[in-house]
Short mmCIF file of C-alpha atoms in Angstrom, two decimals:
data_model
loop_
_atom_site.label_atom_id
_atom_site.label_comp_id
_atom_site.label_asym_id
_atom_site.label_seq_id
_atom_site.Cartn_x
_atom_site.Cartn_y
_atom_site.Cartn_z
CA MET H 935 3.04 -13.88 -0.82
CA GLY H 936 -0.50 -15.16 -0.75
CA LEU H 937 -1.67 -13.53 -3.97
CA ILE H 938 -3.73 -16.65 -4.45
CA ASP H 939 -4.64 -18.42 -1.25
CA LYS H 940 -1.81 -20.96 -1.24
CA PHE H 941 -2.54 -21.82 2.41
CA MET H 942 -5.88 -23.46 1.60
CA THR H 943 -4.41 -26.92 0.96
CA GLY H 944 -5.42 -29.37 3.65
CA GLU H 945 -7.68 -26.92 5.48
CA ASN H 946 -11.43 -26.75 5.81
CA SER H 947 -13.00 -24.48 3.20
CA SER H 948 -15.13 -22.80 5.84
CA ILE H 949 -14.23 -22.21 9.45
CA GLU H 950 -16.93 -22.14 12.09
CA PRO H 951 -16.32 -20.03 15.20
CA GLY H 952 -15.14 -22.18 18.06
CA ASN H 953 -14.84 -25.35 15.96
CA MET H 954 -11.07 -25.33 15.62
CA LYS H 955 -8.71 -27.23 17.84
CA SER H 956 -7.98 -25.22 20.94
CA ALA H 957 -4.28 -24.36 21.07
CA PRO H 958 -2.51 -21.72 23.15
CA PHE H 959 -2.90 -18.57 21.12
CA TRP H 960 0.75 -17.54 21.45
CA LYS H 961 1.78 -20.73 19.63
CA GLU H 962 -0.31 -19.66 16.62
CA LEU H 963 1.88 -16.64 15.90
CA ASN H 964 3.92 -16.70 12.70
CA GLY H 965 5.59 -14.21 10.39
CA HIS H 966 2.56 -13.89 8.14
CA ASN H 967 -0.12 -13.14 10.72
CA VAL H 968 2.20 -10.85 12.70
CA SER H 969 3.03 -8.99 9.49
CA SER H 970 -0.64 -8.53 8.56
CA GLY H 971 -1.49 -7.44 12.09
CA LEU H 972 1.24 -4.80 12.12
CA ILE H 973 0.24 -3.50 8.68
CA SER H 974 -3.42 -3.41 9.65
CA SER H 975 -2.74 -1.45 12.82
CA THR H 976 -0.37 0.93 11.01
CA LEU H 977 -3.10 1.86 8.54
CA LEU H 978 -5.42 2.81 11.41
CA MET H 979 -2.76 4.80 13.23
CA THR H 980 -1.68 7.00 10.30
CA GLY H 981 -4.26 8.82 8.19
CA PRO H 982 -7.24 8.31 10.54
CA ALA H 983 -5.30 9.77 13.47
CA LEU H 984 -4.69 12.92 11.43
CA ILE H 985 -8.40 13.11 10.56
CA ILE H 986 -9.25 13.04 14.26
CA LEU H 987 -6.80 15.86 14.92
CA GLU H 988 -8.39 17.89 12.13
CA ALA H 989 -11.89 17.23 13.44
CA SER H 990 -10.93 18.17 16.99
CA ALA H 991 -9.38 21.41 15.74
CA ALA H 992 -12.53 22.22 13.75
CA GLY H 993 -14.63 21.71 16.88
CA GLY H 994 -12.31 23.79 19.05
CA PHE H 995 -11.58 20.85 21.36
CA THR H 996 -9.30 21.25 24.33
CA ASP H 997 -6.17 19.12 24.63
CA GLN H 998 -8.00 16.99 27.23
CA GLN H 999 -10.89 16.36 24.85
CA THR H 1000 -8.52 15.53 22.00
CA ILE H 1001 -6.61 13.06 24.16
CA ASN H 1002 -9.90 11.50 25.25
CA TRP H 1003 -10.96 11.02 21.62
CA ILE H 1004 -7.68 9.49 20.44
CA PHE H 1005 -7.43 7.30 23.53
CA ALA H 1006 -11.02 6.05 23.40
CA VAL H 1007 -11.26 4.95 19.75
CA HIS H 1008 -7.87 3.22 19.76
CA PHE H 1009 -7.99 1.68 23.24
CA PHE H 1010 -11.48 0.21 22.95
CA GLY H 1011 -11.10 -0.52 19.23
CA GLY H 1012 -7.91 -2.43 20.06
CA LEU H 1013 -9.65 -4.22 22.93
CA PHE H 1014 -12.44 -5.28 20.53
CA SER H 1015 -9.76 -6.62 18.18
CA ILE H 1016 -8.21 -8.69 20.97
CA VAL H 1017 -11.37 -10.07 22.58
CA MET H 1018 -13.28 -11.06 19.43
CA PRO H 1019 -10.62 -13.12 17.58
CA LEU H 1020 -9.37 -14.85 20.74
CA MET H 1021 -12.94 -15.72 21.71
CA LEU H 1022 -14.12 -16.88 18.26
CA ARG H 1023 -10.81 -17.86 16.60
CA ILE H 1024 -11.61 -15.93 13.41
CA PRO H 1025 -9.87 -12.69 12.31
CA ILE H 1026 -12.48 -10.13 13.38
CA THR H 1027 -10.35 -6.98 13.46
CA GLY H 1028 -11.46 -3.99 15.50
CA GLY H 1029 -10.80 -0.30 15.23
CA HIS H 1030 -12.88 2.78 14.64
CA SER H 1031 -14.70 4.13 11.61
CA ILE H 1032 -12.39 6.14 9.36
CA THR H 1033 -15.32 7.48 7.35
CA GLY H 1034 -17.03 8.27 10.64
CA ALA H 1035 -14.09 10.41 11.69
CA ALA H 1036 -14.11 12.15 8.30
CA PHE H 1037 -17.85 12.80 8.69
CA LEU H 1038 -17.28 14.29 12.14
CA ALA H 1039 -14.64 16.63 10.74
CA THR H 1040 -17.54 18.46 9.09
CA MET H 1041 -19.88 18.22 12.11
CA THR H 1042 -17.93 19.01 15.28
CA ALA H 1043 -18.30 22.77 14.81
CA HIS H 1044 -22.12 22.49 14.78
CA PHE H 1045 -22.56 20.80 18.17
CA THR H 1046 -21.42 21.41 21.70
CA TYR H 1047 -19.05 18.80 23.11
CA PRO H 1048 -21.72 17.17 25.36
CA GLN H 1049 -24.10 17.02 22.36
CA LEU H 1050 -21.41 15.22 20.35
CA ILE H 1051 -21.01 12.68 23.15
CA GLY H 1052 -24.78 12.20 23.21
CA GLY H 1053 -24.79 11.62 19.46
CA TYR H 1054 -22.04 9.03 19.79
CA VAL H 1055 -23.98 7.16 22.50
CA LEU H 1056 -27.17 7.12 20.42
CA SER H 1057 -25.21 5.93 17.37
CA GLY H 1058 -23.82 2.98 19.34
CA LEU H 1059 -27.30 2.18 20.62
CA LEU H 1060 -28.68 2.14 17.06
CA ILE H 1061 -25.92 -0.24 15.94
CA PHE H 1062 -26.64 -2.52 18.91
CA LEU H 1063 -30.37 -2.62 18.10
CA VAL H 1064 -29.71 -3.38 14.42
CA GLY H 1065 -27.40 -6.23 15.44
CA MET H 1066 -29.84 -7.71 17.95
CA SER H 1067 -32.74 -7.56 15.48
CA GLY H 1068 -30.95 -9.94 13.13
CA LEU H 1069 -31.79 -7.72 10.15
CA PHE H 1070 -28.15 -7.25 9.22
CA THR H 1071 -27.61 -11.02 9.24
CA LYS H 1072 -30.51 -11.62 6.85
CA ILE H 1073 -29.25 -8.98 4.44
CA ILE H 1074 -25.70 -10.37 4.34
CA LYS H 1075 -26.91 -13.97 3.86
CA TRP H 1076 -29.06 -12.82 0.92
CA ILE H 1077 -26.03 -11.55 -1.01
CA PRO H 1078 -23.98 -14.03 -3.14
CA ARG H 1079 -20.36 -14.47 -2.13
CA GLU H 1080 -19.21 -13.46 -5.62
CA VAL H 1081 -20.96 -10.11 -5.21
CA ILE H 1082 -19.40 -9.56 -1.79
CA ALA H 1083 -15.93 -10.38 -3.14
CA ALA H 1084 -16.38 -8.06 -6.13
CA MET H 1085 -17.52 -5.25 -3.84
CA LEU H 1086 -14.47 -5.70 -1.66
CA ALA H 1087 -12.21 -5.73 -4.74
CA GLY H 1088 -13.76 -2.48 -5.93
CA LEU H 1089 -13.36 -0.96 -2.48
CA VAL H 1090 -9.61 -1.66 -2.30
CA THR H 1091 -8.79 -0.98 -5.96
CA THR H 1092 -8.51 2.76 -5.36
CA TYR H 1093 -5.96 2.17 -2.61
CA VAL H 1094 -3.87 -0.13 -4.80
CA VAL H 1095 -4.03 2.29 -7.75
CA ARG H 1096 -2.66 5.04 -5.50
CA LEU H 1097 0.45 2.91 -5.18
CA VAL H 1098 1.44 4.03 -8.68
CA SER H 1099 1.09 7.74 -7.97
CA SER H 1100 2.82 7.35 -4.60
CA ILE H 1101 5.85 5.70 -6.22
CA ASN H 1102 5.84 8.48 -8.82
CA GLU H 1103 5.93 11.12 -6.05
CA LEU H 1104 8.55 9.26 -4.01
CA PRO H 1105 10.52 7.39 -6.71
CA LEU H 1106 13.54 6.44 -4.60
CA ILE H 1107 11.52 5.32 -1.60
CA GLY H 1108 8.84 3.68 -3.72
CA GLY H 1109 11.42 1.98 -5.92
CA ALA H 1110 13.20 0.49 -2.92
CA ALA H 1111 9.90 -0.77 -1.51
CA LEU H 1112 8.77 -2.21 -4.86
CA ILE H 1113 12.07 -4.00 -5.53
CA SER H 1114 12.02 -5.49 -2.03
CA PHE H 1115 8.44 -6.61 -2.56
CA LEU H 1116 9.21 -8.35 -5.87
CA ILE H 1117 12.46 -9.97 -4.70
CA THR H 1118 10.84 -11.33 -1.55
CA THR H 1119 7.85 -12.61 -3.54
CA LYS H 1120 10.11 -14.48 -5.95
CA PHE H 1121 12.97 -15.75 -3.80
CA ILE H 1122 12.19 -15.57 -0.06
CA ASN H 1123 9.06 -17.53 0.77
CA ARG H 1124 9.52 -17.41 4.52
CA LEU H 1125 9.28 -13.62 4.76
CA PRO H 1126 6.11 -11.61 4.08
CA PRO H 1127 6.75 -9.46 0.97
CA VAL H 1128 4.52 -6.63 2.19
CA MET H 1129 6.40 -6.23 5.45
CA MET H 1130 9.74 -6.29 3.65
CA ALA H 1131 8.49 -3.60 1.25
CA ILE H 1132 7.35 -1.38 4.13
CA ALA H 1133 10.63 -1.93 6.02
CA ALA H 1134 12.65 -0.99 2.91
CA GLY H 1135 10.46 2.06 2.42
CA PHE H 1136 10.90 3.22 6.02
CA ILE H 1137 14.68 2.77 5.92
CA THR H 1138 14.96 4.66 2.63
CA LEU H 1139 12.64 7.41 3.88
CA ILE H 1140 14.72 8.00 7.00
CA ALA H 1141 18.00 7.81 5.06
CA THR H 1142 16.96 10.23 2.31
CA GLN H 1143 14.44 12.62 3.87
CA GLY H 1144 14.42 12.07 7.58
CA LEU H 1145 11.33 12.80 9.66
CA ASP H 1146 10.13 16.24 10.69
CA MET H 1147 9.36 15.79 14.36
CA GLU H 1148 8.59 19.45 14.94
CA ALA H 1149 4.83 18.77 14.66
CA ARG H 1150 2.63 19.98 17.50
CA ASN H 1151 3.04 17.86 20.60
CA ILE H 1152 -0.04 16.99 22.65
CA PRO H 1153 0.52 17.01 26.41
CA PHE H 1154 -0.47 13.97 28.43
CA SER H 1155 -3.68 13.95 30.44
CA MET H 1156 -5.62 11.12 32.03
CA PRO H 1157 -8.71 9.93 30.11
CA SER H 1158 -11.96 10.70 31.89
CA LEU H 1159 -15.67 9.96 31.60
CA GLN H 1160 -17.70 12.46 29.56
CA MET H 1161 -21.30 13.44 30.22
CA PRO H 1162 -23.64 13.29 27.19
CA GLU H 1163 -26.42 15.65 26.20
CA PHE H 1164 -29.17 14.15 24.08
CA THR H 1165 -31.01 16.22 21.47
CA TRP H 1166 -33.31 15.43 18.54
CA GLN H 1167 -30.96 17.29 16.24
CA GLY H 1168 -28.08 15.14 17.44
CA MET H 1169 -30.16 12.03 16.87
CA LEU H 1170 -31.21 12.89 13.31
CA THR H 1171 -28.16 14.68 11.93
CA LEU H 1172 -25.35 13.05 13.91
CA ALA H 1173 -26.25 9.67 15.44
CA LEU H 1174 -28.26 8.23 12.54
CA PRO H 1175 -25.79 9.13 9.75
CA LEU H 1176 -22.85 8.00 11.90
CA ALA H 1177 -24.48 4.62 12.61
CA MET H 1178 -25.24 4.15 8.91
CA LEU H 1179 -21.65 5.00 7.99
CA ILE H 1180 -20.29 2.47 10.49
CA LEU H 1181 -22.66 -0.26 9.34
CA SER H 1182 -22.09 0.42 5.64
CA ASN H 1183 -18.38 1.28 5.54
CA ASP H 1184 -17.10 -1.00 8.30
CA ALA H 1185 -19.51 -3.76 9.28
CA ALA H 1186 -20.61 -4.67 5.75
CA PRO H 1187 -17.11 -4.75 4.16
CA GLY H 1188 -15.60 -6.40 7.25
CA ILE H 1189 -18.17 -9.18 7.37
CA GLY H 1190 -17.97 -9.42 3.58
CA ALA H 1191 -14.20 -9.90 3.81
CA LEU H 1192 -14.66 -12.73 6.29
CA GLU H 1193 -17.31 -14.36 4.10
CA SER H 1194 -15.16 -14.08 0.97
CA SER H 1195 -12.26 -15.74 2.82
CA ASP H 1196 -14.52 -18.71 3.69
CA PHE H 1197 -15.05 -17.83 7.34
CA ASN H 1198 -18.51 -18.09 8.85
CA PRO H 1199 -18.74 -15.03 11.11
CA PRO H 1200 -21.51 -14.71 13.74
CA ILE H 1201 -22.95 -11.54 12.21
CA ARG H 1202 -25.48 -10.70 14.92
CA LYS H 1203 -22.84 -11.01 17.64
CA ILE H 1204 -20.29 -8.93 15.72
CA VAL H 1205 -22.71 -6.07 15.03
CA SER H 1206 -24.26 -6.12 18.52
CA LEU H 1207 -20.87 -6.05 20.25
CA SER H 1208 -19.76 -3.28 17.89
CA GLY H 1209 -22.69 -1.30 19.28
CA ILE H 1210 -21.84 -2.10 22.90
CA PHE H 1211 -18.16 -1.20 22.47
CA SER H 1212 -19.18 2.00 20.67
CA ILE H 1213 -21.44 3.04 23.57
CA ILE H 1214 -18.60 2.52 26.06
CA THR H 1215 -16.20 4.40 23.79
CA ALA H 1216 -18.64 7.31 23.54
CA PHE H 1217 -18.54 7.91 27.29
CA PHE H 1218 -14.78 8.43 26.99
CA GLY H 1219 -15.09 10.88 24.09
CA GLY H 1220 -14.73 8.65 20.99
CA GLN H 1221 -17.26 8.14 18.23
CA CYS H 1222 -17.12 4.32 18.00
CA ALA H 1223 -15.20 1.05 18.38
CA ASN H 1224 -16.30 -1.65 15.99
CA ILE H 1225 -15.31 -4.22 13.39
CA ALA H 1226 -13.04 -2.41 10.93
CA GLY H 1227 -13.69 -3.18 7.27
CA MET H 1228 -10.33 -2.60 5.62
CA MET H 1229 -8.35 -3.95 8.56
CA THR H 1230 -10.45 -7.12 8.66
CA ALA H 1231 -9.86 -7.54 4.93
CA ILE H 1232 -6.10 -7.44 5.51
CA CYS H 1233 -6.09 -9.80 8.49
CA SER H 1234 -8.48 -12.34 6.94
CA GLY H 1235 -6.80 -12.44 3.55
CA PRO H 1236 -4.29 -14.96 2.16
CA ASP H 1237 -1.27 -12.86 3.13
CA SER H 1238 -2.05 -13.64 6.78
CA GLY H 1239 -0.93 -17.23 6.38
CA PRO H 1240 -2.78 -20.49 7.15
CA LYS H 1241 -6.47 -19.83 7.65
CA ARG H 1242 -6.80 -21.38 11.10
CA LYS H 1243 -4.08 -19.02 12.39
CA ARG H 1244 -5.27 -15.79 10.77
CA TYR H 1245 -7.20 -14.78 13.87
CA MET H 1246 -3.85 -13.94 15.46
CA ALA H 1247 -3.32 -11.20 12.87
CA ALA H 1248 -6.40 -9.45 14.28
CA ALA H 1249 -5.16 -9.96 17.84
CA VAL H 1250 -1.72 -8.54 17.01
CA SER H 1251 -3.40 -5.55 15.36
CA GLY H 1252 -5.52 -5.06 18.47
CA VAL H 1253 -2.56 -5.06 20.84
CA VAL H 1254 -0.70 -2.46 18.77
CA VAL H 1255 -3.79 -0.24 18.38
CA LEU H 1256 -4.55 -0.47 22.11
CA LEU H 1257 -1.00 0.59 22.97
CA PHE H 1258 -1.27 3.42 20.47
CA GLY H 1259 -4.34 4.65 22.34
CA ILE H 1260 -2.46 4.65 25.63
CA PHE H 1261 0.61 6.40 24.21
CA ALA H 1262 -1.08 8.45 21.48
CA TRP H 1263 0.06 11.72 23.05
CA LYS H 1264 3.63 10.68 22.22
CA VAL H 1265 3.10 8.82 18.95
CA VAL H 1266 0.90 11.33 17.10
CA PRO H 1267 3.81 13.72 16.33
CA PHE H 1268 5.61 10.83 14.62
CA ILE H 1269 2.51 10.04 12.53
CA GLN H 1270 2.27 13.69 11.52
CA SER H 1271 5.84 13.55 10.23
CA LEU H 1272 5.14 10.83 7.62
CA PRO H 1273 4.64 12.10 4.04
CA LYS H 1274 1.10 11.49 2.75
CA PRO H 1275 2.33 9.64 -0.37
CA PHE H 1276 4.21 7.25 1.91
CA VAL H 1277 1.02 6.46 3.83
CA SER H 1278 -0.77 5.83 0.51
CA MET H 1279 2.08 3.56 -0.56
CA LEU H 1280 1.72 1.62 2.69
CA ALA H 1281 -1.97 1.03 2.03
CA GLY H 1282 -1.34 0.01 -1.59
CA PHE H 1283 1.20 -2.68 -0.77
CA ALA H 1284 -0.95 -3.98 2.09
CA LEU H 1285 -4.01 -4.48 -0.09
CA ILE H 1286 -2.51 -6.12 -3.21
CA GLY H 1287 -3.23 -9.62 -1.91
CA VAL H 1288 -6.77 -8.65 -0.85
CA LEU H 1289 -7.47 -7.24 -4.33
CA LEU H 1290 -6.17 -10.27 -6.22
CA SER H 1291 -7.89 -12.91 -4.10
CA ASN H 1292 -11.25 -11.13 -4.27
CA LEU H 1293 -10.99 -10.49 -8.01
CA GLN H 1294 -10.41 -14.22 -8.45
CA LEU H 1295 -13.39 -15.17 -6.28
CA GLY H 1296 -15.68 -12.55 -7.77
CA PHE H 1297 -15.01 -13.19 -11.45
CA SER H 1298 -13.61 -16.72 -11.80
CA GLY H 1299 -17.07 -18.30 -12.07
CA GLY H 1300 -19.63 -17.59 -14.74
CA LYS H 1301 -22.77 -17.52 -12.60
CA TYR H 1302 -22.86 -13.90 -11.42
CA ARG H 1303 -20.85 -11.97 -13.99
CA LEU H 1304 -23.10 -8.92 -14.37
CA SER H 1305 -23.93 -8.60 -10.67
CA ALA H 1306 -20.26 -8.97 -9.73
CA LEU H 1307 -19.31 -6.32 -12.27
CA ALA H 1308 -21.88 -3.91 -10.82
CA ALA H 1309 -20.63 -4.62 -7.30
CA PHE H 1310 -17.06 -3.94 -8.46
CA ILE H 1311 -17.75 -0.68 -10.33
CA ILE H 1312 -19.99 1.09 -7.82
CA PRO H 1313 -17.38 1.30 -5.00
CA LEU H 1314 -14.94 2.75 -7.53
CA SER H 1315 -17.38 5.61 -8.12
CA ASN H 1316 -17.47 6.40 -4.38
CA VAL H 1317 -21.07 7.58 -4.69
CA SER H 1318 -23.07 8.32 -1.56
CA PHE H 1319 -26.84 8.70 -1.44
CA LEU H 1320 -29.12 9.13 1.58
CA HIS H 1321 -26.01 8.85 3.81
CA ILE H 1322 -25.53 5.30 2.50
CA SER H 1323 -22.07 4.66 1.12
CA ALA H 1324 -21.00 3.15 -2.20
CA PRO H 1325 -20.11 -0.32 -0.77
CA VAL H 1326 -23.66 -0.83 0.50
CA TRP H 1327 -25.20 0.35 -2.79
CA ALA H 1328 -22.82 -2.08 -4.52
CA LEU H 1329 -24.01 -4.99 -2.39
CA LEU H 1330 -27.69 -4.12 -2.83
CA THR H 1331 -27.41 -3.56 -6.59
CA GLY H 1332 -25.35 -6.68 -7.13
CA ALA H 1333 -27.72 -8.80 -5.04
CA VAL H 1334 -30.81 -7.51 -6.89
CA ILE H 1335 -29.24 -8.20 -10.28
CA ALA H 1336 -28.12 -11.65 -9.14
CA HIS H 1337 -31.54 -12.69 -7.82
CA LEU H 1338 -33.66 -11.16 -10.57
CA PHE H 1339 -31.58 -11.73 -13.69
CA GLU H 1340 -28.81 -14.28 -13.09
CA ARG H 1341 -30.06 -16.82 -10.59
CA SER H 1342 -31.53 -20.06 -11.95
CA PRO H 1343 -35.16 -20.70 -10.97
CA ASP H 1344 -34.23 -23.97 -9.21
CA MET H 1345 -31.61 -22.33 -6.97
#
């Protein structure tokens, strides 16, 4: 397992988009990047899918509208995750905003369906304009890498901590997964420990509890274009907060994950294309399709194998997510049957490597101790102010402390 980035030996410390040797992408597949891609896609297809179902129920959506939503965010999010890494050869992983879906669960009842579509379109347009302006690029470049790594560590710590409570709730399943994880880490270098843990957990879950497949089935219907209705209320209370959530909870952590793994992502292009894909997604009934923060952290981390091949983890994730969008009407009942502690356990195992590598980068040096500590603690608090999430406040606070109090005058 890549708890420390053991794949760095003999590789460039920073990878520029398009500067790697061009090899057929299918030859770059290996057990590590396939494993990370499958885990990344599984995280998006479990809890977030249930949040969408809850939000659609709160808004009184029809089955057609629900299918449109699930199809749009996964199909175009998966397409983003295929196009971007294959084009740039870095693990830019696409999906949709989980926090955005959670936000919409509280908003769908307050807007008509066309007004929601209009809000989604305006949100994508705002993201596109922010990306094209270059403002997001300047902000990210201003923040020390140690602060970004500490923020990411704080962001994933909660997920890893939940691993303990999940094993406590499902001791037999969690014990089998944990033992498989440790044995593979120690004795079987060729197999990804996280994937072996998840496989052991699934087998034990089916053997001991089975799966309740009596959940509500959603009938198939063809996706169709949706007509938006634009209102000032939708702009101010829906589009603007949604865009800020996507930029703060997805774009910032996702780009931060790439930076902390020594990639050099084209920030303006990533954010601008996130806006374009989100606009297209909106016309099919979904809120967004963009770079996904947590999924990018998984695919760009050391568990995804040699750095120059990690982009294939994002591509694998994209293919699986895209297929999920096409067949969501059949797969959703299976997702509903998984116990919530099991989903939390899945996330915990997947993010152990991300947590350890970013803790090492954030705190191994002595230059930015206080700013890194602030950037680590604030995401743990999960505070939100002015519709700006904890990760962004962590980056801003850490950067201010670093520049004002810890940076040498000659730097």
